[in-house]
JSON list of C-alpha atoms in Angstrom, two decimals:
[
{"chain": "A", "resi": 1, "resn": "VAL", "atom": "CA", "xyz": [39.71, 30.17, 11.91]},
{"chain": "A", "resi": 2, "resn": "THR", "atom": "CA", "xyz": [42.58, 28.36, 10.22]},
{"chain": "A", "resi": 3, "resn": "TYR", "atom": "CA", "xyz": [44.23, 26.42, 13.05]},
{"chain": "A", "resi": 4, "resn": "PRO", "atom": "CA", "xyz": [41.34, 23.99, 13.73]},
{"chain": "A", "resi": 5, "resn": "GLU", "atom": "CA", "xyz": [41.71, 22.62, 10.19]},
{"chain": "A", "resi": 6, "resn": "PRO", "atom": "CA", "xyz": [43.03, 19.05, 10.71]},
{"chain": "A", "resi": 7, "resn": "ALA", "atom": "CA", "xyz": [45.64, 19.23, 7.93]},
{"chain": "A", "resi": 8, "resn": "VAL", "atom": "CA", "xyz": [46.99, 22.50, 9.29]},
{"chain": "A", "resi": 9, "resn": "GLN", "atom": "CA", "xyz": [47.08, 21.16, 12.83]},
{"chain": "A", "resi": 10, "resn": "SER", "atom": "CA", "xyz": [48.95, 18.01, 11.95]},
{"chain": "A", "resi": 11, "resn": "PHE", "atom": "CA", "xyz": [51.45, 19.89, 9.81]},
{"chain": "A", "resi": 12, "resn": "ILE", "atom": "CA", "xyz": [52.21, 22.29, 12.62]},
{"chain": "A", "resi": 13, "resn": "ALA", "atom": "CA", "xyz": [52.42, 19.45, 15.15]},
{"chain": "A", "resi": 14, "resn": "ALA", "atom": "CA", "xyz": [54.81, 17.54, 12.91]},
{"chain": "A", "resi": 15, "resn": "HIS", "atom": "CA", "xyz": [57.15, 20.38, 11.95]},
{"chain": "A", "resi": 16, "resn": "PHE", "atom": "CA", "xyz": [57.03, 23.37, 14.28]},
{"chain": "A", "resi": 17, "resn": "ILE", "atom": "CA", "xyz": [57.21, 24.71, 17.78]},
{"chain": "A", "resi": 18, "resn": "ALA", "atom": "CA", "xyz": [54.30, 27.13, 17.96]},
{"chain": "A", "resi": 19, "resn": "VAL", "atom": "CA", "xyz": [53.99, 30.33, 19.95]},
{"chain": "A", "resi": 20, "resn": "LYS", "atom": "CA", "xyz": [51.49, 33.18, 19.96]},
{"chain": "A", "resi": 21, "resn": "LEU", "atom": "CA", "xyz": [52.80, 36.68, 20.64]},
{"chain": "A", "resi": 22, "resn": "MET", "atom": "CA", "xyz": [50.20, 39.26, 21.51]},
{"chain": "A", "resi": 23, "resn": "LEU", "atom": "CA", "xyz": [50.52, 42.96, 20.80]},
{"chain": "A", "resi": 24, "resn": "ASN", "atom": "CA", "xyz": [48.34, 43.60, 23.86]},
{"chain": "A", "resi": 25, "resn": "ASN", "atom": "CA", "xyz": [50.89, 41.85, 26.08]},
{"chain": "A", "resi": 26, "resn": "PRO", "atom": "CA", "xyz": [53.66, 44.27, 27.12]},
{"chain": "A", "resi": 27, "resn": "ALA", "atom": "CA", "xyz": [56.08, 41.35, 27.51]},
{"chain": "A", "resi": 28, "resn": "ASP", "atom": "CA", "xyz": [55.59, 40.42, 23.85]},
{"chain": "A", "resi": 29, "resn": "GLN", "atom": "CA", "xyz": [55.82, 43.90, 22.38]},
{"chain": "A", "resi": 30, "resn": "PRO", "atom": "CA", "xyz": [59.64, 43.95, 22.03]},
{"chain": "A", "resi": 31, "resn": "HIS", "atom": "CA", "xyz": [59.39, 40.89, 19.78]},
{"chain": "A", "resi": 32, "resn": "PHE", "atom": "CA", "xyz": [57.18, 42.82, 17.36]},
{"chain": "A", "resi": 33, "resn": "ARG", "atom": "CA", "xyz": [59.89, 45.44, 17.07]},
{"chain": "A", "resi": 34, "resn": "ALA", "atom": "CA", "xyz": [62.71, 42.91, 16.84]},
{"chain": "A", "resi": 35, "resn": "GLN", "atom": "CA", "xyz": [60.99, 41.02, 14.02]},
{"chain": "A", "resi": 36, "resn": "ARG", "atom": "CA", "xyz": [59.84, 44.20, 12.26]},
{"chain": "A", "resi": 37, "resn": "VAL", "atom": "CA", "xyz": [56.21, 43.13, 12.52]},
{"chain": "A", "resi": 38, "resn": "ILE", "atom": "CA", "xyz": [53.98, 46.12, 11.82]},
{"chain": "A", "resi": 39, "resn": "TRP", "atom": "CA", "xyz": [50.67, 44.36, 11.19]},
{"chain": "A", "resi": 40, "resn": "THR", "atom": "CA", "xyz": [48.58, 41.67, 12.83]},
{"chain": "A", "resi": 41, "resn": "PRO", "atom": "CA", "xyz": [48.23, 38.89, 12.27]},
{"chain": "A", "resi": 42, "resn": "THR", "atom": "CA", "xyz": [51.65, 38.10, 10.88]},
{"chain": "A", "resi": 43, "resn": "ILE", "atom": "CA", "xyz": [53.21, 34.62, 10.88]},
{"chain": "A", "resi": 44, "resn": "VAL", "atom": "CA", "xyz": [56.99, 34.63, 11.31]},
{"chain": "A", "resi": 45, "resn": "PHE", "atom": "CA", "xyz": [59.21, 31.59, 10.88]},
{"chain": "A", "resi": 46, "resn": "LEU", "atom": "CA", "xyz": [62.15, 31.67, 13.27]},
{"chain": "A", "resi": 47, "resn": "ASP", "atom": "CA", "xyz": [65.13, 29.46, 13.91]},
{"chain": "A", "resi": 48, "resn": "HIS", "atom": "CA", "xyz": [66.13, 28.55, 17.45]},
{"chain": "A", "resi": 49, "resn": "ARG", "atom": "CA", "xyz": [68.33, 31.64, 17.65]},
{"chain": "A", "resi": 50, "resn": "GLY", "atom": "CA", "xyz": [65.31, 33.86, 17.09]},
{"chain": "A", "resi": 51, "resn": "VAL", "atom": "CA", "xyz": [66.29, 34.82, 13.55]},
{"chain": "A", "resi": 52, "resn": "GLY", "atom": "CA", "xyz": [63.27, 35.31, 11.29]},
{"chain": "A", "resi": 53, "resn": "HIS", "atom": "CA", "xyz": [63.48, 33.72, 7.84]},
{"chain": "A", "resi": 54, "resn": "TYR", "atom": "CA", "xyz": [60.02, 34.32, 6.38]},
{"chain": "A", "resi": 55, "resn": "GLN", "atom": "CA", "xyz": [56.95, 36.40, 7.13]},
{"chain": "A", "resi": 56, "resn": "SER", "atom": "CA", "xyz": [53.35, 36.00, 6.03]},
{"chain": "A", "resi": 57, "resn": "PRO", "atom": "CA", "xyz": [51.14, 39.01, 6.83]},
{"chain": "A", "resi": 58, "resn": "GLY", "atom": "CA", "xyz": [47.37, 38.82, 7.19]},
{"chain": "A", "resi": 59, "resn": "TYR", "atom": "CA", "xyz": [44.85, 36.00, 7.30]},
{"chain": "A", "resi": 60, "resn": "LEU", "atom": "CA", "xyz": [44.87, 33.05, 4.93]},
{"chain": "A", "resi": 61, "resn": "PRO", "atom": "CA", "xyz": [42.24, 30.34, 4.45]},
{"chain": "A", "resi": 62, "resn": "PRO", "atom": "CA", "xyz": [43.43, 26.76, 5.08]},
{"chain": "A", "resi": 63, "resn": "ALA", "atom": "CA", "xyz": [43.88, 26.05, 1.36]},
{"chain": "A", "resi": 64, "resn": "LEU", "atom": "CA", "xyz": [46.51, 28.78, 1.23]},
{"chain": "A", "resi": 65, "resn": "PHE", "atom": "CA", "xyz": [47.72, 28.63, 4.82]},
{"chain": "A", "resi": 66, "resn": "LEU", "atom": "CA", "xyz": [49.07, 25.10, 4.50]},
{"chain": "A", "resi": 67, "resn": "PRO", "atom": "CA", "xyz": [51.25, 25.76, 1.43]},
{"chain": "A", "resi": 68, "resn": "MET", "atom": "CA", "xyz": [52.37, 29.00, 3.06]},
{"chain": "A", "resi": 69, "resn": "LEU", "atom": "CA", "xyz": [53.53, 26.94, 6.04]},
{"chain": "A", "resi": 70, "resn": "ARG", "atom": "CA", "xyz": [55.49, 24.72, 3.68]},
{"chain": "A", "resi": 71, "resn": "ILE", "atom": "CA", "xyz": [57.19, 27.69, 2.03]},
{"chain": "A", "resi": 72, "resn": "GLY", "atom": "CA", "xyz": [58.01, 29.27, 5.39]},
{"chain": "A", "resi": 73, "resn": "LEU", "atom": "CA", "xyz": [59.44, 26.01, 6.64]},
{"chain": "A", "resi": 74, "resn": "ALA", "atom": "CA", "xyz": [61.43, 25.56, 3.44]},
{"chain": "A", "resi": 75, "resn": "ARG", "atom": "CA", "xyz": [62.86, 29.08, 3.67]},
{"chain": "A", "resi": 76, "resn": "ALA", "atom": "CA", "xyz": [64.04, 28.41, 7.22]},
{"chain": "A", "resi": 77, "resn": "GLN", "atom": "CA", "xyz": [65.47, 25.02, 6.22]},
{"chain": "A", "resi": 78, "resn": "LEU", "atom": "CA", "xyz": [67.21, 26.67, 3.28]},
{"chain": "A", "resi": 79, "resn": "ALA", "atom": "CA", "xyz": [68.96, 29.11, 5.60]},
{"chain": "A", "resi": 80, "resn": "TRP", "atom": "CA", "xyz": [70.26, 26.16, 7.61]},
{"chain": "A", "resi": 81, "resn": "ALA", "atom": "CA", "xyz": [71.43, 24.25, 4.51]},
{"chain": "A", "resi": 82, "resn": "ARG", "atom": "CA", "xyz": [68.78, 21.58, 5.00]},
{"chain": "A", "resi": 83, "resn": "TYR", "atom": "CA", "xyz": [68.36, 21.43, 1.23]},
{"chain": "A", "resi": 84, "resn": "ASP", "atom": "CA", "xyz": [66.72, 18.04, 0.79]},
{"chain": "A", "resi": 85, "resn": "GLU", "atom": "CA", "xyz": [64.04, 18.87, 3.36]},
{"chain": "A", "resi": 86, "resn": "ALA", "atom": "CA", "xyz": [63.42, 22.27, 1.79]},
{"chain": "A", "resi": 87, "resn": "ALA", "atom": "CA", "xyz": [63.17, 20.76, -1.70]},
{"chain": "A", "resi": 88, "resn": "ALA", "atom": "CA", "xyz": [60.63, 18.22, -0.48]},
{"chain": "A", "resi": 89, "resn": "GLN", "atom": "CA", "xyz": [58.38, 20.93, 0.94]},
{"chain": "A", "resi": 90, "resn": "LEU", "atom": "CA", "xyz": [58.67, 23.14, -2.13]},
{"chain": "A", "resi": 91, "resn": "THR", "atom": "CA", "xyz": [58.09, 20.29, -4.57]},
{"chain": "A", "resi": 92, "resn": "ALA", "atom": "CA", "xyz": [54.85, 19.40, -2.80]},
{"chain": "A", "resi": 93, "resn": "ILE", "atom": "CA", "xyz": [53.52, 22.89, -3.53]},
{"chain": "A", "resi": 94, "resn": "ALA", "atom": "CA", "xyz": [55.02, 23.19, -7.01]},
{"chain": "A", "resi": 95, "resn": "ASP", "atom": "CA", "xyz": [53.30, 19.99, -8.09]},
{"chain": "A", "resi": 96, "resn": "ASP", "atom": "CA", "xyz": [49.93, 21.46, -7.17]},
{"chain": "A", "resi": 97, "resn": "HIS", "atom": "CA", "xyz": [49.58, 23.53, -10.33]},
{"chain": "A", "resi": 98, "resn": "ALA", "atom": "CA", "xyz": [46.38, 25.15, -9.13]},
{"chain": "A", "resi": 99, "resn": "SER", "atom": "CA", "xyz": [47.99, 26.47, -5.97]},
{"chain": "A", "resi": 100, "resn": "ALA", "atom": "CA", "xyz": [48.44, 30.22, -5.88]},
{"chain": "A", "resi": 101, "resn": "LEU", "atom": "CA", "xyz": [51.77, 29.59, -4.14]},
{"chain": "A", "resi": 102, "resn": "ALA", "atom": "CA", "xyz": [53.13, 27.20, -6.78]},
{"chain": "A", "resi": 103, "resn": "PRO", "atom": "CA", "xyz": [55.09, 29.95, -8.61]},
{"chain": "A", "resi": 104, "resn": "GLU", "atom": "CA", "xyz": [56.82, 31.07, -5.40]},
{"chain": "A", "resi": 105, "resn": "ALA", "atom": "CA", "xyz": [57.58, 27.45, -4.56]},
{"chain": "A", "resi": 106, "resn": "LEU", "atom": "CA", "xyz": [59.16, 26.86, -7.96]},
{"chain": "A", "resi": 107, "resn": "TYR", "atom": "CA", "xyz": [61.28, 29.98, -7.62]},
{"chain": "A", "resi": 108, "resn": "TRP", "atom": "CA", "xyz": [62.68, 28.90, -4.27]},
{"chain": "A", "resi": 109, "resn": "LEU", "atom": "CA", "xyz": [63.06, 25.33, -5.50]},
{"chain": "A", "resi": 110, "resn": "GLY", "atom": "CA", "xyz": [65.43, 26.67, -8.14]},
{"chain": "A", "resi": 111, "resn": "VAL", "atom": "CA", "xyz": [67.33, 28.57, -5.47]},
{"chain": "A", "resi": 112, "resn": "THR", "atom": "CA", "xyz": [67.46, 25.46, -3.30]},
{"chain": "A", "resi": 113, "resn": "TRP", "atom": "CA", "xyz": [68.89, 23.33, -6.07]},
{"chain": "A", "resi": 114, "resn": "TYR", "atom": "CA", "xyz": [71.47, 25.97, -6.93]},
{"chain": "A", "resi": 115, "resn": "LEU", "atom": "CA", "xyz": [72.63, 26.37, -3.34]},
{"chain": "A", "resi": 116, "resn": "GLN", "atom": "CA", "xyz": [72.81, 22.62, -2.97]},
{"chain": "A", "resi": 117, "resn": "SER", "atom": "CA", "xyz": [74.76, 21.95, -6.16]},
{"chain": "A", "resi": 118, "resn": "ARG", "atom": "CA", "xyz": [76.35, 25.33, -6.98]},
{"chain": "A", "resi": 119, "resn": "ARG", "atom": "CA", "xyz": [75.33, 24.60, -10.56]},
{"chain": "A", "resi": 120, "resn": "ARG", "atom": "CA", "xyz": [72.95, 26.57, -12.75]},
{"chain": "A", "resi": 121, "resn": "ALA", "atom": "CA", "xyz": [71.47, 23.59, -14.60]},
{"chain": "A", "resi": 122, "resn": "PRO", "atom": "CA", "xyz": [69.41, 22.26, -11.68]},
{"chain": "A", "resi": 123, "resn": "MET", "atom": "CA", "xyz": [68.26, 25.79, -10.87]},
{"chain": "A", "resi": 124, "resn": "MET", "atom": "CA", "xyz": [67.18, 26.36, -14.46]},
{"chain": "A", "resi": 125, "resn": "GLN", "atom": "CA", "xyz": [65.24, 23.10, -14.44]},
{"chain": "A", "resi": 126, "resn": "ALA", "atom": "CA", "xyz": [62.95, 24.58, -11.80]},
{"chain": "A", "resi": 127, "resn": "TRP", "atom": "CA", "xyz": [62.98, 28.06, -13.26]},
{"chain": "A", "resi": 128, "resn": "ASP", "atom": "CA", "xyz": [62.19, 26.87, -16.80]},
{"chain": "A", "resi": 129, "resn": "ARG", "atom": "CA", "xyz": [59.23, 25.05, -15.38]},
{"chain": "A", "resi": 130, "resn": "LEU", "atom": "CA", "xyz": [58.22, 28.23, -13.56]},
{"chain": "A", "resi": 131, "resn": "ARG", "atom": "CA", "xyz": [58.35, 30.24, -16.79]},
{"chain": "A", "resi": 132, "resn": "GLN", "atom": "CA", "xyz": [56.40, 27.59, -18.68]},
{"chain": "A", "resi": 133, "resn": "GLU", "atom": "CA", "xyz": [53.72, 26.86, -16.10]},
{"chain": "A", "resi": 134, "resn": "HIS", "atom": "CA", "xyz": [53.26, 30.33, -14.60]},
{"chain": "A", "resi": 135, "resn": "PRO", "atom": "CA", "xyz": [54.51, 32.81, -17.22]},
{"chain": "A", "resi": 136, "resn": "ALA", "atom": "CA", "xyz": [52.46, 35.73, -15.88]},
{"chain": "A", "resi": 137, "resn": "SER", "atom": "CA", "xyz": [53.63, 35.25, -12.30]},
{"chain": "A", "resi": 138, "resn": "ILE", "atom": "CA", "xyz": [55.77, 37.87, -10.62]},
{"chain": "A", "resi": 139, "resn": "TRP", "atom": "CA", "xyz": [58.01, 34.99, -9.57]},
{"chain": "A", "resi": 140, "resn": "ALA", "atom": "CA", "xyz": [58.69, 34.16, -13.21]},
{"chain": "A", "resi": 141, "resn": "ALA", "atom": "CA", "xyz": [59.54, 37.82, -13.76]},
{"chain": "A", "resi": 142, "resn": "ARG", "atom": "CA", "xyz": [62.19, 37.60, -11.03]},
{"chain": "A", "resi": 143, "resn": "ILE", "atom": "CA", "xyz": [64.27, 35.21, -13.14]},
{"chain": "A", "resi": 144, "resn": "PRO", "atom": "CA", "xyz": [67.08, 37.20, -14.76]},
{"chain": "A", "resi": 145, "resn": "PRO", "atom": "CA", "xyz": [67.12, 37.07, -18.58]},
{"chain": "A", "resi": 146, "resn": "ASN", "atom": "CA", "xyz": [69.67, 34.89, -20.36]},
{"chain": "A", "resi": 147, "resn": "GLN", "atom": "CA", "xyz": [70.30, 32.72, -17.33]},
{"chain": "A", "resi": 148, "resn": "GLU", "atom": "CA", "xyz": [70.37, 29.65, -19.56]},
{"chain": "A", "resi": 149, "resn": "ASP", "atom": "CA", "xyz": [73.38, 31.01, -21.45]},
{"chain": "A", "resi": 150, "resn": "GLU", "atom": "CA", "xyz": [75.59, 30.87, -18.38]},
{"chain": "A", "resi": 151, "resn": "PRO", "atom": "CA", "xyz": [77.34, 27.68, -17.23]},
{"chain": "B", "resi": 1, "resn": "MET", "atom": "CA", "xyz": [34.22, 16.40, 19.83]},
{"chain": "B", "resi": 2, "resn": "ARG", "atom": "CA", "xyz": [37.04, 13.95, 19.16]},
{"chain": "B", "resi": 3, "resn": "LEU", "atom": "CA", "xyz": [40.63, 14.94, 19.63]},
{"chain": "B", "resi": 4, "resn": "LYS", "atom": "CA", "xyz": [43.94, 13.40, 18.84]},
{"chain": "B", "resi": 5, "resn": "THR", "atom": "CA", "xyz": [47.46, 13.95, 19.95]},
{"chain": "B", "resi": 6, "resn": "HIS", "atom": "CA", "xyz": [50.46, 12.61, 18.13]},
{"chain": "B", "resi": 7, "resn": "HIS", "atom": "CA", "xyz": [52.75, 12.92, 21.10]},
{"chain": "B", "resi": 8, "resn": "LEU", "atom": "CA", "xyz": [52.15, 9.85, 23.24]},
{"chain": "B", "resi": 9, "resn": "LEU", "atom": "CA", "xyz": [55.44, 8.65, 24.70]},
{"chain": "B", "resi": 10, "resn": "HIS", "atom": "CA", "xyz": [56.73, 5.31, 25.74]},
{"chain": "B", "resi": 11, "resn": "VAL", "atom": "CA", "xyz": [58.79, 6.76, 28.56]},
{"chain": "B", "resi": 12, "resn": "GLU", "atom": "CA", "xyz": [56.83, 5.81, 31.65]},
{"chain": "B", "resi": 13, "resn": "ASP", "atom": "CA", "xyz": [56.72, 9.18, 33.35]},
{"chain": "B", "resi": 14, "resn": "ASP", "atom": "CA", "xyz": [55.81, 10.97, 30.15]},
{"chain": "B", "resi": 15, "resn": "HIS", "atom": "CA", "xyz": [53.22, 8.38, 29.29]},
{"chain": "B", "resi": 16, "resn": "ASN", "atom": "CA", "xyz": [51.65, 8.90, 32.69]},
{"chain": "B", "resi": 17, "resn": "PHE", "atom": "CA", "xyz": [51.59, 12.62, 32.16]},
{"chain": "B", "resi": 18, "resn": "ALA", "atom": "CA", "xyz": [49.94, 12.31, 28.77]},
{"chain": "B", "resi": 19, "resn": "ALA", "atom": "CA", "xyz": [47.47, 9.73, 30.06]},
{"chain": "B", "resi": 20, "resn": "GLN", "atom": "CA", "xyz": [46.55, 11.95, 33.00]},
{"chain": "B", "resi": 21, "resn": "ALA", "atom": "CA", "xyz": [45.98, 14.90, 30.71]},
{"chain": "B", "resi": 22, "resn": "ALA", "atom": "CA", "xyz": [43.85, 12.76, 28.43]},
{"chain": "B", "resi": 23, "resn": "GLN", "atom": "CA", "xyz": [41.80, 11.54, 31.37]},
{"chain": "B", "resi": 24, "resn": "GLN", "atom": "CA", "xyz": [41.34, 15.10, 32.55]},
{"chain": "B", "resi": 25, "resn": "ALA", "atom": "CA", "xyz": [40.12, 16.03, 29.07]},
{"chain": "B", "resi": 26, "resn": "ARG", "atom": "CA", "xyz": [37.67, 13.12, 29.10]},
{"chain": "B", "resi": 27, "resn": "ASP", "atom": "CA", "xyz": [36.44, 14.19, 32.52]},
{"chain": "B", "resi": 28, "resn": "ASN", "atom": "CA", "xyz": [35.64, 17.53, 30.92]},
{"chain": "B", "resi": 29, "resn": "GLY", "atom": "CA", "xyz": [33.53, 15.83, 28.26]},
{"chain": "B", "resi": 30, "resn": "VAL", "atom": "CA", "xyz": [36.19, 15.67, 25.55]},
{"chain": "B", "resi": 31, "resn": "GLU", "atom": "CA", "xyz": [36.99, 12.40, 23.84]},
{"chain": "B", "resi": 32, "resn": "CYS", "atom": "CA", "xyz": [40.77, 12.35, 23.72]},
{"chain": "B", "resi": 33, "resn": "GLU", "atom": "CA", "xyz": [42.67, 9.74, 21.78]},
{"chain": "B", "resi": 34, "resn": "LEU", "atom": "CA", "xyz": [46.38, 9.31, 22.32]},
{"chain": "B", "resi": 35, "resn": "ALA", "atom": "CA", "xyz": [47.71, 8.16, 18.98]},
{"chain": "B", "resi": 36, "resn": "GLU", "atom": "CA", "xyz": [50.77, 5.93, 19.16]},
{"chain": "B", "resi": 37, "resn": "SER", "atom": "CA", "xyz": [51.76, 6.44, 15.56]},
{"chain": "B", "resi": 38, "resn": "PHE", "atom": "CA", "xyz": [54.29, 9.12, 16.48]},
{"chain": "B", "resi": 39, "resn": "VAL", "atom": "CA", "xyz": [56.66, 8.17, 19.27]},
{"chain": "B", "resi": 40, "resn": "TYR", "atom": "CA", "xyz": [58.90, 10.86, 20.63]},
{"chain": "B", "resi": 41, "resn": "THR", "atom": "CA", "xyz": [61.56, 10.47, 23.27]},
{"chain": "B", "resi": 42, "resn": "ALA", "atom": "CA", "xyz": [61.76, 14.01, 24.60]},
{"chain": "B", "resi": 43, "resn": "GLN", "atom": "CA", "xyz": [59.91, 14.85, 27.78]},
{"chain": "B", "resi": 44, "resn": "LEU", "atom": "CA", "xyz": [58.95, 18.18, 26.31]},
{"chain": "B", "resi": 45, "resn": "SER", "atom": "CA", "xyz": [57.01, 16.47, 23.56]},
{"chain": "B", "resi": 46, "resn": "ALA", "atom": "CA", "xyz": [55.19, 14.36, 26.09]},
{"chain": "B", "resi": 47, "resn": "LYS", "atom": "CA", "xyz": [54.06, 17.40, 27.98]},
{"chain": "B", "resi": 48, "resn": "ARG", "atom": "CA", "xyz": [52.95, 19.03, 24.76]},
{"chain": "B", "resi": 49, "resn": "GLY", "atom": "CA", "xyz": [51.04, 15.90, 23.83]},
{"chain": "B", "resi": 50, "resn": "GLY", "atom": "CA", "xyz": [49.11, 16.03, 27.07]},
{"chain": "B", "resi": 51, "resn": "ASP", "atom": "CA", "xyz": [48.54, 19.73, 26.73]},
{"chain": "B", "resi": 52, "resn": "ALA", "atom": "CA", "xyz": [47.37, 19.28, 23.15]},
{"chain": "B", "resi": 53, "resn": "CYS", "atom": "CA", "xyz": [44.43, 17.20, 24.25]},
{"chain": "B", "resi": 54, "resn": "MET", "atom": "CA", "xyz": [43.49, 19.92, 26.70]},
{"chain": "B", "resi": 55, "resn": "ASN", "atom": "CA", "xyz": [43.68, 22.64, 24.09]},
{"chain": "B", "resi": 56, "resn": "ASN", "atom": "CA", "xyz": [41.62, 20.95, 21.37]},
{"chain": "B", "resi": 57, "resn": "LEU", "atom": "CA", "xyz": [44.58, 21.04, 19.01]},
{"chain": "B", "resi": 58, "resn": "ASP", "atom": "CA", "xyz": [47.20, 18.56, 17.87]},
{"chain": "B", "resi": 59, "resn": "PHE", "atom": "CA", "xyz": [49.83, 21.08, 18.94]},
{"chain": "B", "resi": 60, "resn": "THR", "atom": "CA", "xyz": [50.14, 23.46, 21.84]},
{"chain": "B", "resi": 61, "resn": "TRP", "atom": "CA", "xyz": [51.21, 27.05, 22.04]},
{"chain": "B", "resi": 62, "resn": "GLN", "atom": "CA", "xyz": [54.41, 27.62, 23.95]},
{"chain": "B", "resi": 63, "resn": "PRO", "atom": "CA", "xyz": [53.98, 30.04, 26.87]},
{"chain": "B", "resi": 64, "resn": "ASP", "atom": "CA", "xyz": [56.50, 32.55, 25.52]},
{"chain": "B", "resi": 65, "resn": "LEU", "atom": "CA", "xyz": [59.14, 33.03, 22.87]},
{"chain": "B", "resi": 66, "resn": "SER", "atom": "CA", "xyz": [62.02, 31.95, 25.09]},
{"chain": "B", "resi": 67, "resn": "ALA", "atom": "CA", "xyz": [60.34, 28.62, 25.77]},
{"chain": "B", "resi": 68, "resn": "ALA", "atom": "CA", "xyz": [59.62, 28.21, 22.07]},
{"chain": "B", "resi": 69, "resn": "LEU", "atom": "CA", "xyz": [63.22, 28.89, 21.06]},
{"chain": "B", "resi": 70, "resn": "GLU", "atom": "CA", "xyz": [64.54, 26.45, 23.64]},
{"chain": "B", "resi": 71, "resn": "ALA", "atom": "CA", "xyz": [62.12, 23.75, 22.49]},
{"chain": "B", "resi": 72, "resn": "ALA", "atom": "CA", "xyz": [63.13, 24.44, 18.89]},
{"chain": "B", "resi": 73, "resn": "ARG", "atom": "CA", "xyz": [66.80, 24.06, 19.83]},
{"chain": "B", "resi": 74, "resn": "GLN", "atom": "CA", "xyz": [66.18, 20.77, 21.64]},
{"chain": "B", "resi": 75, "resn": "GLU", "atom": "CA", "xyz": [64.04, 19.28, 18.91]},
{"chain": "B", "resi": 76, "resn": "ARG", "atom": "CA", "xyz": [65.89, 20.72, 15.89]},
{"chain": "B", "resi": 77, "resn": "ARG", "atom": "CA", "xyz": [62.72, 22.40, 14.69]},
{"chain": "B", "resi": 78, "resn": "PHE", "atom": "CA", "xyz": [61.75, 25.88, 13.65]},
{"chain": "B", "resi": 79, "resn": "VAL", "atom": "CA", "xyz": [59.39, 28.22, 15.46]},
{"chain": "B", "resi": 80, "resn": "LEU", "atom": "CA", "xyz": [56.05, 29.24, 14.03]},
{"chain": "B", "resi": 81, "resn": "ALA", "atom": "CA", "xyz": [55.36, 32.58, 15.71]},
{"chain": "B", "resi": 82, "resn": "ASP", "atom": "CA", "xyz": [51.88, 33.99, 15.33]},
{"chain": "B", "resi": 83, "resn": "PHE", "atom": "CA", "xyz": [52.03, 37.72, 15.99]},
{"chain": "B", "resi": 84, "resn": "SER", "atom": "CA", "xyz": [48.46, 38.66, 16.87]},
{"chain": "B", "resi": 85, "resn": "LYS", "atom": "CA", "xyz": [46.30, 41.06, 18.81]},
{"chain": "B", "resi": 86, "resn": "GLU", "atom": "CA", "xyz": [43.41, 40.44, 21.18]},
{"chain": "B", "resi": 87, "resn": "HIS", "atom": "CA", "xyz": [40.24, 42.13, 19.99]}
]
């Protein structure tokens, strides 16, 4: 249902190598176990070594699937220290205030900026925005209290 | 139905492959446009471009995880793995 959407297609074509793994196919079943996938469908973002960096269980409509792809891509890029690329993906979602994934994007944007700079100030820039723009979000709740008091 | 692929190559062999796949798609009643806006140099991308026209998508599914991981290594990309079930 989601893949024929042109924006989804072009994003996948531009950024990913795509593969379908079928539970009904005995040759694919070990991959379900290796990636700890217990439900279908589940989208898993892997690096070229086969290490999974993000999972998205269940179906999503295109309006949510596309930002989910960006977050999954960013999480994989983050693990490989591709900080600028990750920040670009996350910023695109964070700037869409209406997106249900904007709070998660802002959280990981803070993490990205911290890992890139090893400084709290850039991280807090994203996290302050998260607390201001999405105060009721679980992602805002993940921010430890009194972070701004530390250097 | 009008399709596009973003994987047309300028390498002669790959171009031929993509063009042949596009022609085959047209022969099957599918209008297939090979967009030149994205130029890749890897043969693998050329093959995927041709396959994409055949599969009605801008991208193609790799045949298995090993092939996907190898393509990801070559192209410095990440793998989008859709764990599904046939109903």
